[in-house]
Amino acid sequence: MSGASNFVEGVDLAFYVILGISSFFLVGITAVMIYFVIRYRKSKNPKADTSITGSNKLELIWTIIPTILVLVMFYYGWAGFAPMRDVPDDAINVKAIARMWSWTFEYENGKKSDKLIVPKGKPVKLDLISVDVNHALYVPAFRIKEDVIPGRNNYMWFTANQFGSYDLMCAEYCGLRHAYMLTTVEVVGDDEWVEWMKTPEGESDLDKVAEGFNVIKMNGCVACHSSDGTKLVANSFKDIWGTERKVLVNGEEQTVIIDSEYIHESIYDPNVKVVVGYNPGLMPSYKGMLSESDVNLIIEYIKSLQQ
Amino acid sequence: MTAIPQSGAYVNFYQEKRGFLSWLVTEDHKRIALLYFWAISVFFVVAFILGLIMRLELIAPGRTLLDPQTYNEVFTLHGVIMIFLFIIPGIPAIFGNFSLPMLIGAPDVAFPKLNLISWYLYVLGGILALSTLLYGEGPADTGWTFYAPYSVKTGTNVTVAVLAAFVLGFSSILTGVNFIVTMHQMRAPGMSWMKMPLFPWALYATAWIQVLATPVVGITLLMIVAERTLGIGLFDPALGGDPVLYQHLFWIYSHPAVYIMVLPAMGLVSELLPVFVKKSIFGYKVIVYSSLAIAFIGYFVWGHHMFTSGMSGPARIIFSVLTFLVAIPSAIKVFNWVSTLYKGSIEIRTPLLYALAFIFLFTIGGLTGLVVGALATDIHVHDTYFVVGHFHYVMFGGTGFAFFGAIHFYFPKIWGRMYNQKMANVAFSILFVGFNLVYFPMLVLGMMGMPRRYYDYLPEFTLPNQISTVGSWILAIGLILMITNLIRGRKGPKASSNPWGSVTLDWTHTQSPPTLYNFEKTPEIERGPYDYTDYEAYIKKNLQS
Ligand code: HEM
Ligand SMILES: [Cu+2]
Ligand SMILES: [Cu+2]
C-alpha cells in the first residue's frame, strides 16, 4: 500500500481524476477563448455574423457531457470517502480529547499522552470529544479530518502504513491559539507500541516538560532563548533555575533569585527587571497571550534543564 | 458635476436638484445607486486593506505585525465587510439600481422610497459593524460564519456584529422585493419576459433568493443574540443546545447567498459580451433557465459546507450529488459565453477584458469547487487554504472582476465622461497578475494541508505564503492605479450617449448622464435585446428621435 495511511490512495485518486478533468477544461476553455478573441478581432473580422444566436445541439452536448463527467467525479469522491465511515471491528479505540488549545489522547487502558502514538498497520478508531468549542482533527498526511464538536460523539479511523511522525492540527477555528493547537501522530512498531502502552504514564511531570517546551517553541521564545547554553539574543534557559542575577530596576541594581515569581514577572512585565547587560524593550510582554498555566508549564520546563 | 451644455431642455439627473441634502432624500434610482457606490467603495477599500494586513502577517512564520487576537479580529472583520457590505449588495445595489430600470425601459424602480430606506439600512448595518471596533472587548473574533458555541462564549462584540448582519439582511430583502415587483410591473410595452435582457434576468433570480433565504439567516442570527444575552440554550451543548443545528441554519441561507453573490455578476458578463462582440449572446434562453436552475437547486446543497461535521454518511452523499448537479448550469453558462465570441467582430476594450478575466477566474473557482464538492477530496481540503483560494477565485476573481468591469462599462453613462483607456488596461493587467499570485499559492497551501484562520504556520508552508504576500502588493498597486485612473476620468473627455455601441435601452434611449426619469417617452421595444443586425443604423435612428 502506498501512502501514509490506508485512505491516501483513494483520496489521491479522486484528486487526480477531478484535477485532471478540471485542468483539461480550464486549458481548453481558455485556449478557445483566446483563439476567438484573436481570430475574430474587429480589424480581422469587421462584420460579426449576427445570424448566430444559439444551437440546441451544442447546448445538449455541453449539458450531457459535463453531467456524465461530474457523476464520474462524484463516484471517485464517494469511493475514496466511503471506507472512512466503515470502522473495522478490531480497531484500537483511542479517545481524542480536544480543548482550547491542546490535544490529549486517552487509550483503552487509561494511559494518556499529548501525542497520538499508534502502531503501524493496525486500524485505530478515534472517538472525538470536545470539552469546550468546535475543533477538527486533521492529519494531512493521512488525508483525514473530522470535526470535534462538544456534546456530539463524532468518530474517525485510519490505519497508518508507514513509520514516522506526522503533523496533527486543529482545522476548525477555535479562538485565540487555534493555529497552535498542533501535535503529532507517531507511528511506531507493534512491539514498541505494546511496550509503550505497558509503561506507566511517564508521570505527568514529563508531559508537563514536553508541553512547556511546546509553549516556548510556539510563542517564539526559542528565537532568543536557547535550551543548551548557547547565548542567542538573550540568555539561555539552561541551568538558570534558582541562580542569582543582577538586574536593573528603574536604573538601580538589585539582586534577584530566579524563581517562579521572577519568571512570571519576566514574561508578563519583561521590562520591570532587566538583567544587567541587556537593553530594556527587547522582549515583548506576553500578557494576554500566555495563560497562567502556560507560564507554569514553562517553569516546569526550565526546571527540567537543571543539571 | 459640471453642467453639460446641450441644446434644448436636457437636464441630467445631477442637475435636476442640487445640494448635499437633495442626495440624502433622493428617490431617483440613479442617485441611490451612487449613494451605494460611494458607501460600498469605502467599505471595500477598508476590507481590502485588512486583507493586505493579514497577508503581511503571514509573510513568515511567527509574529510579524499583529498579536493573534488582533489577527483573529482582522480576518473576521475582513470577511464580514467583504461578504455583507461588499459582495452581497455590490452589484445589485449599485449596477442593478442604476441600470435595471433603464434596461427594461422604466422611469425608476417600483418603490423609490423603499429603495432609499434600503440604503439607510445598509449604512446603519455598516456603521454597526464598524462600531464594534470602538468599545467593549473589540470586534468579533469568530470568523464571518459566527459558528456556535464559540460565538456564544467569546467576550468580543459578537452581539453587535450579528445585529449588523441582521440589519443588512433587511436591506437586502427590501432591495429584492423592489426588483421583483419592478420587473413584473414596469417592463416597457412589448418587452415580454423572453425579451428582457440578461442582467435583469439574473437580478430576478437573485431577488428571489434574497427574499426567501435571507429571513432564515436573520432568525438564526437572532438566536445567537438570544443565546448570548438571555442564556437560552439553542446551540451551546453546555446549555443543552446543538452546535450542528447552527451550522445547518447558517448554511441554509449562506449557500444560496453565494448565488446572490455570483448570479448578478454572471448577468453583467452576459450583458457586456454582446456589446463588444457585436452579435447576440449565444443561447439566450439557456442562460435564463440556467440562472433559474441555479437559484432553485442552490437551496438544496448547503450540507456541502458540513462534510466533516459528523453528518450521517447518506446525508453527505446526497449533498455531494446535488452539489455536482448545481455545477452544471454554471458550466453551461461558461460554454455559452465562450461561444458568443465565435464569429464576432471583437473590440478589445477595458470592460471586455474584465469580462474575459471573469470567465477565466470564475472557471478556476468553479472547477476548484468540484474538488470541495467531492467527498474524499473535501475531507482533505475542507477548512484549509484551498477553500480560501477557491472562494476568492469565485467571489473576487468572479464577482469582484465583474464589478470592476461594470464600473468601466457604465462609467461614461454615469458620469458622462471617459477615463484613460490605456491606463485602465494597464491597471487591469496588474490586477490580473496580482490576483493570481495571491490566490493560486493558497490552493497549493491547502493541498499541502495548511488550515485556514491560522495566525501562524509550520515552516514547510513558508514559500507559498511568501509568494502570496508579494502578490498582494502587486494586487494593491493595480487597485490604486485603477482607482486613480477612474477618479481622474471624471475630468476626462466627454462621452457620447452610447460610446460602446450597445443596442440595449440603457444606451440607445438615454443621455449620458441620463435625465431624471431616464426616457423622454416610454421606449417601444422593436427587437430582441441582443439583436446586432444593422446596429449602427438602429442606434443612429434612436439618437435622432
Ligand atoms: C472581493 C474581494 C474579497 C472578498 C469577497 C473576500 C472575502 C473573504 C472572506 C469571506 C474570508 C473568510 C473570512 C473568515 O474566514 O471568516 C476571507 C479571508 C481571507 N482573505 Fe479575503 N476577500 C477579498 C479580498 C481579499 C484581499 C484583497 C486579500 C489580500 C490581499 C484577502 C486576503 C484574505 C486572506 C489572507 C484570508 C484568510 C484569512 C485566514 O484564513 O486566516 N482577501 N476573505
Ligand atoms: Cu482550532
Ligand atoms: Cu455552499
XYZ file of C-alpha atoms and ligand atoms in Angstrom, chain B residues 251 254-256 258-259 301-302 304-305, ligand 3:
11
model
C -25.743 27.427 5.567
C -25.437 31.195 3.242
C -25.133 28.685 0.482
C -27.940 30.251 -1.555
C -23.192 32.555 -2.638
C -25.514 32.679 -5.640
C -26.822 21.838 -1.352
C -25.946 23.650 1.874
C -21.519 20.511 1.425
C -20.177 23.020 3.950
Cu -22.134 26.336 -0.486
